[in-house]
Short mmCIF file of C-alpha atoms in Angstrom, two decimals:
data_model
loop_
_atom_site.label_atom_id
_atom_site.label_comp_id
_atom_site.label_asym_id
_atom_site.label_seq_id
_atom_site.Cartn_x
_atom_site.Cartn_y
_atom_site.Cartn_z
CA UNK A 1 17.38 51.75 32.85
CA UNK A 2 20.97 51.53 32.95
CA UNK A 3 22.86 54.92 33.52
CA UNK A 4 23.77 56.96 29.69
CA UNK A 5 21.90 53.88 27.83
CA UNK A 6 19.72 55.40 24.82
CA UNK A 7 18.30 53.91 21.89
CA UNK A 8 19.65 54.16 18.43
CA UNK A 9 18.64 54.81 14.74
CA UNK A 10 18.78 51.71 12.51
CA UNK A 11 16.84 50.73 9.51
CA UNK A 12 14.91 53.91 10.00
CA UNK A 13 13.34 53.15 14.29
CA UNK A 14 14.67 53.47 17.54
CA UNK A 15 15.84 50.28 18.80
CA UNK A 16 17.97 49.32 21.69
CA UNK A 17 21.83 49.09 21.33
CA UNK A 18 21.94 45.68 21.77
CA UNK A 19 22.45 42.71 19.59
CA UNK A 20 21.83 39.15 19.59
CA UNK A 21 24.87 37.57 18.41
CA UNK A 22 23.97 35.03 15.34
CA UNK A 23 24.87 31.48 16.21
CA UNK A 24 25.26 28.65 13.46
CA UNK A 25 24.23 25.94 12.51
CA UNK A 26 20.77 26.50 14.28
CA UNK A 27 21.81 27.46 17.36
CA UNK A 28 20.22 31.02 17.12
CA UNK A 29 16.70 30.34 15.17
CA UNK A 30 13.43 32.53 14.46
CA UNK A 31 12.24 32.17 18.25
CA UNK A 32 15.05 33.58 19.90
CA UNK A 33 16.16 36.26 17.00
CA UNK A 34 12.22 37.52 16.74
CA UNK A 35 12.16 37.64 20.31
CA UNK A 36 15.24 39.81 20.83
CA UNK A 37 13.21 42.10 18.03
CA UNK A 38 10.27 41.89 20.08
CA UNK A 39 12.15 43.15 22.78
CA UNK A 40 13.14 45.97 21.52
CA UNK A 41 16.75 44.89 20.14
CA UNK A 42 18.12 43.83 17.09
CA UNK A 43 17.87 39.75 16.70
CA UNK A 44 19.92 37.90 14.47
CA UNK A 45 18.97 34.84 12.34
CA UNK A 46 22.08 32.16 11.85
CA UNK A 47 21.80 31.88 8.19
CA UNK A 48 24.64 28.58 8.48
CA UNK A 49 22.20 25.59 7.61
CA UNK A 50 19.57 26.82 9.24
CA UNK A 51 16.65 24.32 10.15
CA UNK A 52 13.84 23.92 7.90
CA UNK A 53 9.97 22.49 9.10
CA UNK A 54 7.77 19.75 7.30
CA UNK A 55 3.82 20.53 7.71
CA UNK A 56 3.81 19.14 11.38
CA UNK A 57 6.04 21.59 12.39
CA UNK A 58 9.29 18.74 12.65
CA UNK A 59 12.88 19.37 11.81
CA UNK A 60 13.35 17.91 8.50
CA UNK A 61 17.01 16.22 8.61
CA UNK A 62 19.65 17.44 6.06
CA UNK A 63 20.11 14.04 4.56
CA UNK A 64 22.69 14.13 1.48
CA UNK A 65 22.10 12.04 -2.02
CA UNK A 66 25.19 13.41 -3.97
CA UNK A 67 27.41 10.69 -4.82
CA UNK A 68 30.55 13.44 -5.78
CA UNK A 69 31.39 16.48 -3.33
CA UNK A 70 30.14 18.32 -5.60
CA UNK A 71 26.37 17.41 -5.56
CA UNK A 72 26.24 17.25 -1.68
CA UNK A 73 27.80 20.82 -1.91
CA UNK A 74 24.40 22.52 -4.00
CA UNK A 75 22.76 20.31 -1.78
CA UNK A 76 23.77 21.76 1.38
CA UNK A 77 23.15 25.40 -0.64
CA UNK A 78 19.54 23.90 -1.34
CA UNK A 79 19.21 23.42 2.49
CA UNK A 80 20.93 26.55 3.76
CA UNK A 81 18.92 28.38 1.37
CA UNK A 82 15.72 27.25 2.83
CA UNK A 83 16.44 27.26 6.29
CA UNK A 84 17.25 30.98 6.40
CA UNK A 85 14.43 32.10 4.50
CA UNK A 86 12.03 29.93 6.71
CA UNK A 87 13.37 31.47 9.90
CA UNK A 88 13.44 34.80 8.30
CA UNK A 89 9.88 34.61 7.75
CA UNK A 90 8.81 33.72 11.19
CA UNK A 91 11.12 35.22 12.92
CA UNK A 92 9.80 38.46 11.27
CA UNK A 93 6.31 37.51 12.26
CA UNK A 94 7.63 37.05 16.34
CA UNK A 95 8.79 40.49 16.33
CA UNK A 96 5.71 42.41 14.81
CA UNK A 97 7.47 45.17 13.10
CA UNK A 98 9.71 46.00 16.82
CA UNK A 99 12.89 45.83 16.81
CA UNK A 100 14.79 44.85 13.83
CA UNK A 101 15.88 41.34 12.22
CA UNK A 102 19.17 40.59 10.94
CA UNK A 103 20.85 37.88 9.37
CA UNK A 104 24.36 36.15 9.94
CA UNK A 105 26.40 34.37 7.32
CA UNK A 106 30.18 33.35 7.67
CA UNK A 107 31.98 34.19 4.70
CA UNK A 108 33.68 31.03 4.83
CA UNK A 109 30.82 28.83 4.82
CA UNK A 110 30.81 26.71 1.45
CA UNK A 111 28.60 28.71 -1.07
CA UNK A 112 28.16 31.84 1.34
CA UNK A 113 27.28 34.53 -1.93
CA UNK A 114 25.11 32.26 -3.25
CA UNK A 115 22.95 31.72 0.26
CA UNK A 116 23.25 35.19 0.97
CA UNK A 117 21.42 36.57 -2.38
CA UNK A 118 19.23 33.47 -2.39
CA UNK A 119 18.24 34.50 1.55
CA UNK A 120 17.52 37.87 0.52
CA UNK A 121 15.84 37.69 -2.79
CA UNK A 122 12.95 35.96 -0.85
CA UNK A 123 13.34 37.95 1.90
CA UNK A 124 12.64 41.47 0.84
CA UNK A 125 11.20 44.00 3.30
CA UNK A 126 12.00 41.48 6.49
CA UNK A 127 15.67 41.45 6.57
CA UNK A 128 17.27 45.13 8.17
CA UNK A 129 20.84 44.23 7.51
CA UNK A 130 23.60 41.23 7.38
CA UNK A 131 26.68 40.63 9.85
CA UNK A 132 29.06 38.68 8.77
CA UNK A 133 32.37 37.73 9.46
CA UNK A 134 34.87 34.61 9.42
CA UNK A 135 36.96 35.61 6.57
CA UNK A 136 37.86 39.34 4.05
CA UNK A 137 33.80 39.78 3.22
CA UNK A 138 34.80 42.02 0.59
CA UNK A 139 31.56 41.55 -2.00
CA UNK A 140 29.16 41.89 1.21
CA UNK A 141 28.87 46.24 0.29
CA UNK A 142 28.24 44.97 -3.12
CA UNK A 143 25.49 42.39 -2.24
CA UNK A 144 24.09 44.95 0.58
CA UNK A 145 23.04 47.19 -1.93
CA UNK A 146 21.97 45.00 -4.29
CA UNK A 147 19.34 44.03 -2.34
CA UNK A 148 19.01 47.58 -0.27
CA UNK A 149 19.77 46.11 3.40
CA UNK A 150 22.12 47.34 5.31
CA UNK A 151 25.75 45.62 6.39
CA UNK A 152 27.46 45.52 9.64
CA UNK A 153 30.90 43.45 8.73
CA UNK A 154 32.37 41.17 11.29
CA UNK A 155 36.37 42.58 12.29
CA UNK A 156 38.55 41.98 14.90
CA UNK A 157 41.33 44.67 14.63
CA UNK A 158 41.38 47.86 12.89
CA UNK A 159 43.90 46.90 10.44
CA UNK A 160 41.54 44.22 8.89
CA UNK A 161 38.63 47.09 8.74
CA UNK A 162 41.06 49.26 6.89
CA UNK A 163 41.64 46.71 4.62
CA UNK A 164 38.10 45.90 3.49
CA UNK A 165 36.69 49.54 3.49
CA UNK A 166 39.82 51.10 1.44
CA UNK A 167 39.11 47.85 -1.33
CA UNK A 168 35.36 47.38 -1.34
CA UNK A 169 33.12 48.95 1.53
CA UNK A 170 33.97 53.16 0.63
CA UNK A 171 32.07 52.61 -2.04
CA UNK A 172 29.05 51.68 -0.18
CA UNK A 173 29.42 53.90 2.57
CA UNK A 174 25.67 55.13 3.44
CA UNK A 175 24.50 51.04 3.88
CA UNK A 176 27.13 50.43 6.35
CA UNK A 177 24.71 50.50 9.14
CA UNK A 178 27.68 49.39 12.46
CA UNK A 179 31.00 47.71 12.32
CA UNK A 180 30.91 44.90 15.04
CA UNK A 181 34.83 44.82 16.83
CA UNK A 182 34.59 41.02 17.95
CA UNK A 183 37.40 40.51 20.48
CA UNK A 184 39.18 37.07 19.36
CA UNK A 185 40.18 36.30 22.65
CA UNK A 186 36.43 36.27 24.88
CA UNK A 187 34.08 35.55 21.59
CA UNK A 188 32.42 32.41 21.45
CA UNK A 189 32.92 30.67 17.98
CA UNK A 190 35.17 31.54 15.25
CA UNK A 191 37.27 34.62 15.50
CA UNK A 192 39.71 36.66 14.33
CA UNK A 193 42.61 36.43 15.60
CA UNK A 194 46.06 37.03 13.51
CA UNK A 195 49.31 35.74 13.22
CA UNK A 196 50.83 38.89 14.82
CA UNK A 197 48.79 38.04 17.97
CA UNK A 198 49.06 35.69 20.95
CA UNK A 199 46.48 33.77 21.63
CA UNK A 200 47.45 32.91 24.96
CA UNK A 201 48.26 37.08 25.72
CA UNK A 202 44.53 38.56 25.51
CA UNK A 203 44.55 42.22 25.02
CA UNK A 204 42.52 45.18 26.38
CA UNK A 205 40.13 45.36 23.91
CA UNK A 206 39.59 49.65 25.17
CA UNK A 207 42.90 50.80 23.19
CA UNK A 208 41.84 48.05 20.00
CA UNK A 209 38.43 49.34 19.57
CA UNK A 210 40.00 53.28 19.70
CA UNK A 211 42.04 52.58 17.02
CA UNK A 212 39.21 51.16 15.20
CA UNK A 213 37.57 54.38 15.62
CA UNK A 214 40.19 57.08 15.38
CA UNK A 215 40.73 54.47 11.62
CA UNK A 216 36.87 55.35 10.76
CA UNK A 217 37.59 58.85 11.64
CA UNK A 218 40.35 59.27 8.95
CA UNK A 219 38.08 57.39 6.50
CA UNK A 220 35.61 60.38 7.20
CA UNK A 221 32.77 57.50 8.68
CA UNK A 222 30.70 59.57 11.57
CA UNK A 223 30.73 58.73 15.03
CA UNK A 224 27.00 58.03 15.10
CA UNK A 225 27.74 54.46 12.96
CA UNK A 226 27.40 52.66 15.99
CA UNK A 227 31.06 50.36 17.07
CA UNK A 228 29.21 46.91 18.43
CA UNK A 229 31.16 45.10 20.88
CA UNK A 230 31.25 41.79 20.60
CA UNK A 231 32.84 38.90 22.95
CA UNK A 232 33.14 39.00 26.39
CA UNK A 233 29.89 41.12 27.27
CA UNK A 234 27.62 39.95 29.70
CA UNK A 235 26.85 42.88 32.35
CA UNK A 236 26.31 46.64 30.83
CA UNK A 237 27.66 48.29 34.25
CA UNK A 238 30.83 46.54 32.99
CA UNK A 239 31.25 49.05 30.29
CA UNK A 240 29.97 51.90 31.71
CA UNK A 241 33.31 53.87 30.86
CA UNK A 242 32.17 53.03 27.11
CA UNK A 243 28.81 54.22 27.00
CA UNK A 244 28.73 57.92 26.14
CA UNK A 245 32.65 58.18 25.20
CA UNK A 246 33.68 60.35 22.96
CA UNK A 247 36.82 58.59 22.47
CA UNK A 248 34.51 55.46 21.23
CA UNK A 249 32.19 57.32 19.51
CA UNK A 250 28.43 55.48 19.74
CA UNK A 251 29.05 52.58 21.07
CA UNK A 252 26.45 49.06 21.10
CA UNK A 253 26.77 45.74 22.81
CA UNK A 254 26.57 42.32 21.26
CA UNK A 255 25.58 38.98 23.41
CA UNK A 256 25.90 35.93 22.01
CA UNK A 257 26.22 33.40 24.52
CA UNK A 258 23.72 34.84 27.25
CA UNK A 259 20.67 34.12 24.82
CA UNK A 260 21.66 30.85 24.83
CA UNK A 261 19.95 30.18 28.47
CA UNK A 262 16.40 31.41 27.70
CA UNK A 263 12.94 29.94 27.12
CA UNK A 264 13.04 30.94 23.23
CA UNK A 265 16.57 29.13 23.15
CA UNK A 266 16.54 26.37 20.26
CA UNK A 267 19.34 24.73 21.55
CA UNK A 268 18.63 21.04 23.74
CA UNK A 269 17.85 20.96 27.44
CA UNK A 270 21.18 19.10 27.93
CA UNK A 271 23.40 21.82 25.96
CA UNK A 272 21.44 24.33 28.46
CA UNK A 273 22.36 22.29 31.56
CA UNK A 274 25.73 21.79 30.73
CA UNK A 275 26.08 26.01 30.57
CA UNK A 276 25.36 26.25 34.10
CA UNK A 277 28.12 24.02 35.05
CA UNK A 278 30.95 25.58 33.51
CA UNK A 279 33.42 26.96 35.17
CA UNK A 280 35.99 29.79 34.62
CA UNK A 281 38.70 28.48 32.50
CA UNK A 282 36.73 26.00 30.94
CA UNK A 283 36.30 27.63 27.91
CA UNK A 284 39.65 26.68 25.18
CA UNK A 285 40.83 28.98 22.76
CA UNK A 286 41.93 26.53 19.95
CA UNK A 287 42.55 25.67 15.93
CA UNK A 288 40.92 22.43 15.47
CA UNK A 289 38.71 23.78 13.37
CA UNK A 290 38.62 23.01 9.67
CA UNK A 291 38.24 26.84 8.77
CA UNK A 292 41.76 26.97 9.65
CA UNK A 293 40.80 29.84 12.29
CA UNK A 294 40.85 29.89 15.99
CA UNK A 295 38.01 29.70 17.41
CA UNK A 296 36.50 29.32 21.54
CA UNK A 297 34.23 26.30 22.97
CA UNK A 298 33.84 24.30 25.93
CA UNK A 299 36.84 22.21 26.53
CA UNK A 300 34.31 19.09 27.07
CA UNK A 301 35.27 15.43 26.11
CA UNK A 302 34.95 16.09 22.15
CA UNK A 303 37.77 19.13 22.68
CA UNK A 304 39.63 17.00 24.82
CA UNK A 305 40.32 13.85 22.04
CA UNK A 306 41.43 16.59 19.62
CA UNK A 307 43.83 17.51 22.01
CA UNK A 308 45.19 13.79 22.95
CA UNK A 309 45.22 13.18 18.87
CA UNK A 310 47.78 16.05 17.99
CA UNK A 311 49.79 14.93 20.85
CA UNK A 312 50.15 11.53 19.48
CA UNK A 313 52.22 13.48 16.73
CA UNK A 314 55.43 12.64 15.58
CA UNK A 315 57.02 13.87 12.43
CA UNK A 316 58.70 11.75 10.13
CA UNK A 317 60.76 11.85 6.98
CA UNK A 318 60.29 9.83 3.51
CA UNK A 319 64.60 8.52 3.69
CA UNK A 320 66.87 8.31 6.10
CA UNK A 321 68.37 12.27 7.22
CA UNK A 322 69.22 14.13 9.91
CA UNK A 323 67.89 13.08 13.24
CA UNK A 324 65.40 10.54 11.59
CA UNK A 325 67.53 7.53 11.99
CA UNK A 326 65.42 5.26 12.59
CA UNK A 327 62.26 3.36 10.68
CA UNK A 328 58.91 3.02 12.00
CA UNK A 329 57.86 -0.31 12.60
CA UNK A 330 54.17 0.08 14.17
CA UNK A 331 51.40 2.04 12.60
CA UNK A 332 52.48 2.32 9.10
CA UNK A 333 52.73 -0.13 5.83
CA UNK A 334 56.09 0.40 3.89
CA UNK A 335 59.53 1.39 5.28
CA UNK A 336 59.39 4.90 4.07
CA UNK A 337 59.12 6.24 7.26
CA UNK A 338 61.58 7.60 8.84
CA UNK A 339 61.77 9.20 12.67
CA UNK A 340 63.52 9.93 15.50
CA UNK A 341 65.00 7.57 18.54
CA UNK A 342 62.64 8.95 21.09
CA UNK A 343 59.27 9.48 18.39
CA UNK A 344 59.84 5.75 17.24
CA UNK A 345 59.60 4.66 21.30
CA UNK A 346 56.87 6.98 21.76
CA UNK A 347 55.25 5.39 18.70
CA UNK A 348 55.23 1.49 19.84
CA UNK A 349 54.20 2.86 23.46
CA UNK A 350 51.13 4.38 21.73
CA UNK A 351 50.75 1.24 19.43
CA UNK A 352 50.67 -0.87 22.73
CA UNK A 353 47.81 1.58 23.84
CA UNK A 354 45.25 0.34 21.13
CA UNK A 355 46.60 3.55 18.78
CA UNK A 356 47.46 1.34 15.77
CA UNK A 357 46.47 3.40 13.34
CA UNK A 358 49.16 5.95 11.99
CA UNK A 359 47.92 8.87 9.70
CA UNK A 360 49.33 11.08 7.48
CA UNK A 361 48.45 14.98 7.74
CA UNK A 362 49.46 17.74 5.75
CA UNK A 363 52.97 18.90 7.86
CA UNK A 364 54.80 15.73 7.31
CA UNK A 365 53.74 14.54 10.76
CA UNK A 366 51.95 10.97 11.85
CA UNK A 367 49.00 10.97 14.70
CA UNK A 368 48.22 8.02 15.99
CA UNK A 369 44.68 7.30 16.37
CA UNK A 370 42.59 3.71 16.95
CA UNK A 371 40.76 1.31 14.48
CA UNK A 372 37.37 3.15 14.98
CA UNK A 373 38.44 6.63 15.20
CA UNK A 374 40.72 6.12 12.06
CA UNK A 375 37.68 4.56 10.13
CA UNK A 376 35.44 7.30 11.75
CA UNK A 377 37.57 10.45 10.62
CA UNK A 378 38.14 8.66 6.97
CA UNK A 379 34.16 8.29 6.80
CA UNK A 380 33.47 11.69 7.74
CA UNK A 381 36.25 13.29 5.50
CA UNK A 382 34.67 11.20 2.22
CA UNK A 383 31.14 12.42 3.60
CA UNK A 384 32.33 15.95 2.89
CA UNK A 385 29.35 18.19 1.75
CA UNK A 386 31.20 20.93 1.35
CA UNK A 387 30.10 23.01 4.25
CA UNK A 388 33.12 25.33 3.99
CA UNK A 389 34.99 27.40 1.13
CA UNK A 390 38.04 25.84 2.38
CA UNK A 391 37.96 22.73 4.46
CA UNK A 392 41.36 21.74 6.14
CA UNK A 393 40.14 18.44 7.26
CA UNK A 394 38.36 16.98 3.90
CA UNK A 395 40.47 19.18 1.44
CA UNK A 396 37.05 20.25 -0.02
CA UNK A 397 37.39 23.69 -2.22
CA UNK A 398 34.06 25.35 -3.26
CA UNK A 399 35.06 26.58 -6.35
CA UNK A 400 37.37 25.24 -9.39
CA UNK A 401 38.47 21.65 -9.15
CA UNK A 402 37.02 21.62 -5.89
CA UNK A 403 39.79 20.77 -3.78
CA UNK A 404 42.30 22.39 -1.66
CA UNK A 405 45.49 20.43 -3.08
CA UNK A 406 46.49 19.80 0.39
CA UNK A 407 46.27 16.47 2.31
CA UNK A 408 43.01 15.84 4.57
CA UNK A 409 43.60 16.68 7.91
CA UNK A 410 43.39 13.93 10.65
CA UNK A 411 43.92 16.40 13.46
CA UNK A 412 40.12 18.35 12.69
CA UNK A 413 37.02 16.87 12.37
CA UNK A 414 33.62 17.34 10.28
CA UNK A 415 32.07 21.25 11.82
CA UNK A 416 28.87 20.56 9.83
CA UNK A 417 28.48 17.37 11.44
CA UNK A 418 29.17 17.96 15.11
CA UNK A 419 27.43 21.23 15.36
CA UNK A 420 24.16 19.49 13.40
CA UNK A 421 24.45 16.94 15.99
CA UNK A 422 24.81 18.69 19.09
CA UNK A 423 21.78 21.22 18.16
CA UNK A 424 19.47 18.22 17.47
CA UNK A 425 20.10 16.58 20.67
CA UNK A 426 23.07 14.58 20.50
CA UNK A 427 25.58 13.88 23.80
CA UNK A 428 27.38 17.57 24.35
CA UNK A 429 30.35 15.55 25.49
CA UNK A 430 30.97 14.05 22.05
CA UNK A 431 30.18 17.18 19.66
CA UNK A 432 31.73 20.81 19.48
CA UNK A 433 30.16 23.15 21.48
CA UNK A 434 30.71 26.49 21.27
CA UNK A 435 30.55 29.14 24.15
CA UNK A 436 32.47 32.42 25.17
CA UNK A 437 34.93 32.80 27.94
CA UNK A 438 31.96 34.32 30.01
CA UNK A 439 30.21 31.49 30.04
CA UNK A 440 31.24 30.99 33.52
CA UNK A 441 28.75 33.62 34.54
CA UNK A 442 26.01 31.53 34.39
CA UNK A 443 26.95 29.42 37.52
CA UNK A 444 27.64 32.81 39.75
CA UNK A 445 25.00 35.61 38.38
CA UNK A 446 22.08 35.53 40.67
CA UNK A 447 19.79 36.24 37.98
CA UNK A 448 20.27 32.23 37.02
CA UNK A 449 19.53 31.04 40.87
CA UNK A 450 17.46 28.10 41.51
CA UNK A 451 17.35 27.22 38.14
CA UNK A 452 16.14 30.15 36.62
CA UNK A 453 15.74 30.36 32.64
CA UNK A 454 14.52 33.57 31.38
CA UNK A 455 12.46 34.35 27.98
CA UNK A 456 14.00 36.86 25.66
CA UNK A 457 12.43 39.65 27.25
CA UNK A 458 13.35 38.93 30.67
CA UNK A 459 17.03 38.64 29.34
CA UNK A 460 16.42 42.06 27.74
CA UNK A 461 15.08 43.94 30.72
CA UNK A 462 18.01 42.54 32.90
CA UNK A 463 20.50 44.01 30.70
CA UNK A 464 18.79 46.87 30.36
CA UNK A 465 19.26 47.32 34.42
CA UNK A 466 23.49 46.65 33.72
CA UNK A 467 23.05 43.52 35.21
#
């Protein structure tokens, strides 16, 4: 047992401070949350489009019918809906009654109030409490104690805490069971990371998660509600200065990508294999993502295009002003566009590359992209289902008039799609694939010699050792 580790209280047992981190769409599942449970810990069902079974025990594909955005949307809430109360169940039934079983939900996932109370309202007794992050959760006190679970929100600065506890979460204050601090810059997936920070200047994330603290101390919030930290954990004597601080207060760990390697593991052999071959740097920080937030995954060949397609970027003018002198002749139909000397060279050179296709985003900017991705990203953006609140890519809104008002993105791609893909066994070269910047570790831990993959408990015990 590592030095100064103890149990803590939640949802009325002793369990071990540590936390699976919930992984959507699928990628964290009933056999890998109930065995964290098992385990002694707290496991975490994905409640993003989770998978649901047919009798034989088979995946059964989320195929839309919807002819309007619209339908697909409920569709997709139909789906989500049933997934999460499916892995719930058995996940539930994996940990017999050790441990404890939460559930994750993004606030910006398309319909996210509605799957939460649907989750829970046939989930009663199973579910401990609900993390959830990717967006200002505001209504998740109110839903918490609607259903009596607990909720452990999702921040990653004190400032955004502030902001949802003095407007919604005060009045809830006895159900708020942890706040997870997720640091933007070594989480896996989406974070949060602000416009008054640098993404390419990580910060300590010691001072951050003391001010998050010393901001629950002025709320009157006692040290005993547990901080989790989230991103960048992998080995427990790492934070040994943590553990038992009373600048921190109680402190637990979250791991999200190490329970990704292990027996119980949902995700394909080949997005396992490819985790053992990264390599430090590999992971990229980015904002391809339709949410619109940055978020970190394995700079693979899928990363790569998105990178090569915003640098075939040029922006462009609807007249003739300023430096945009001159009219595009290759990519375009009209004459309304106008652009630069050196864009309108750079332009032709790409055209002569086999990037014919110009298109427009919302910036007043052209990318240049080929006949088959052009016709692929036009497919996938009138495929919406309406997977997010706010889509950047398809424009998709999941509320009013359903759109965004905004033009469709060419520079992001369909999330729903590529992480459905890559989870069910598609190429992890082509399809997003999310990891955090400690991924590295699993090439140069011993504990992953030879080939080694671990069950749940095995993962447990190890970081119960610090190692």
């Amino acid at each position: 047992m590592f030095k100064g580790l103890k149990p803590i209280q939640y949802n009325g047992q002793e369990v071990w401070p540590l936390i699976e981190g919930g992984k959507g769409v699928a990628a964290t599942n009933h056999a890998s949350s109930g065995a964290w449970a098992a385990a002694g810990g707290i496991g975490t069902v994905s409640a993003v489009n989770a998978d649901s079974y047919d009798e034989h025990g088979n995946v059964i594909p989320q195929i839309y019918h919807g002819r309007k955005r619209e339908e697909r949307h409920q569709e997709l809430i139909d789906y989500a809906i049933d997934g999460a109360v499916t892995q719930v169940k058995q996940a539930y039934e994996i940990s017999e009654g050790r441990g404890a079983i939460n559930i994750n939900v993004l606030w910006e996932m398309g319909g996210a109030q509605q799957v939460l109370e649907g989750v829970l309202e046939q989930t009663k007794g199973m579910v401990a409490g609900v993390t959830c992050g990717a967006g200002m959760p505001y209504k998740l006190s109110e839903i918490a104690q609607q259903y009596g679970v607990n909720y452990l929100p999702i921040i990653s600065s004190a400032r955004a805490f502030r902001a949802l506890w003095k407007r919604a979460y005060k009045k809830v204050p006895d159900l708020m069971a942890a706040v997870v601090y997720e640091d933007p810059w070594l989480a896996g997936g989406h974070n949060g990371l602000s416009n008054a920070e640098d993404p390419r200047k990580p910060e300590d994330p010691y001072p951050r998660v003391k001010a998050l603290r010393e901001t629950m101390r002025a709320e009157g919030i006692a040290d005993s509600v547990p901080i989790i930290m989230a991103g960048g954990v992998w080995h427990l004597r790492d934070w040994q200065d943590w553990i038992d601080s009373e600048e921190l207060g109680q402190i637990a760990f979250q791991f999200g990508t190490r329970p990704l390697l292990t027996k119980e593991s949902p995700i394909p052999e080949s997005w396992k294999s490819e985790l053992t071959k990264i390599k430090e740097g590999d992971i990229l920080l980015h904002k391809f993502s339709p949410t619109g937030f940055y978020s970190s995954a394995v700079r693979n060949e899928f990363l790569r295009s998105l990178e090569a397609r915003s640098e075939r970027q040029i922006p462009y003018s609807t007249e003739k002003a300023g430096e945009h002198t001159h009219q595009l002749d290759v990519g375009v139909k009209g004459k309304n566009f106008w652009v630069t000397r050196n864009d309108l060279l750079r332009a032709r050179e790409w055209d002569g590359l086999g990037f014919t296709m110009a298109m427009k985003t919302p910036d007043n900017t052209l990318i240049f992209a080929t006949p088959e991705e052009s016709k692929m990203i036009r497919k996938d953006q009138a495929d919406c289902m309406g997977c997010l609140s706010h889509c950047g890519f398809s424009a998709w809104k999941d509320h009013d008039n359903f759109s965004t008002g905004r033009l469709a993105d060419p520079r992001s791609f369909c999330i729903q799609k590529s992480l459905q893909e890559i989870v069910h066994g598609a190429p992890v070269e082509e399809h997003l694939m999310f990891a955090g910047h400690g991924a590295y570790n699993f090439g140069t831990d011993p504990f992953y010699s030879n080939g080694f993959v671990p069950t749940v408990k095995q993962l447990v015990d190890r970081i119960l050792t610090g190692d």
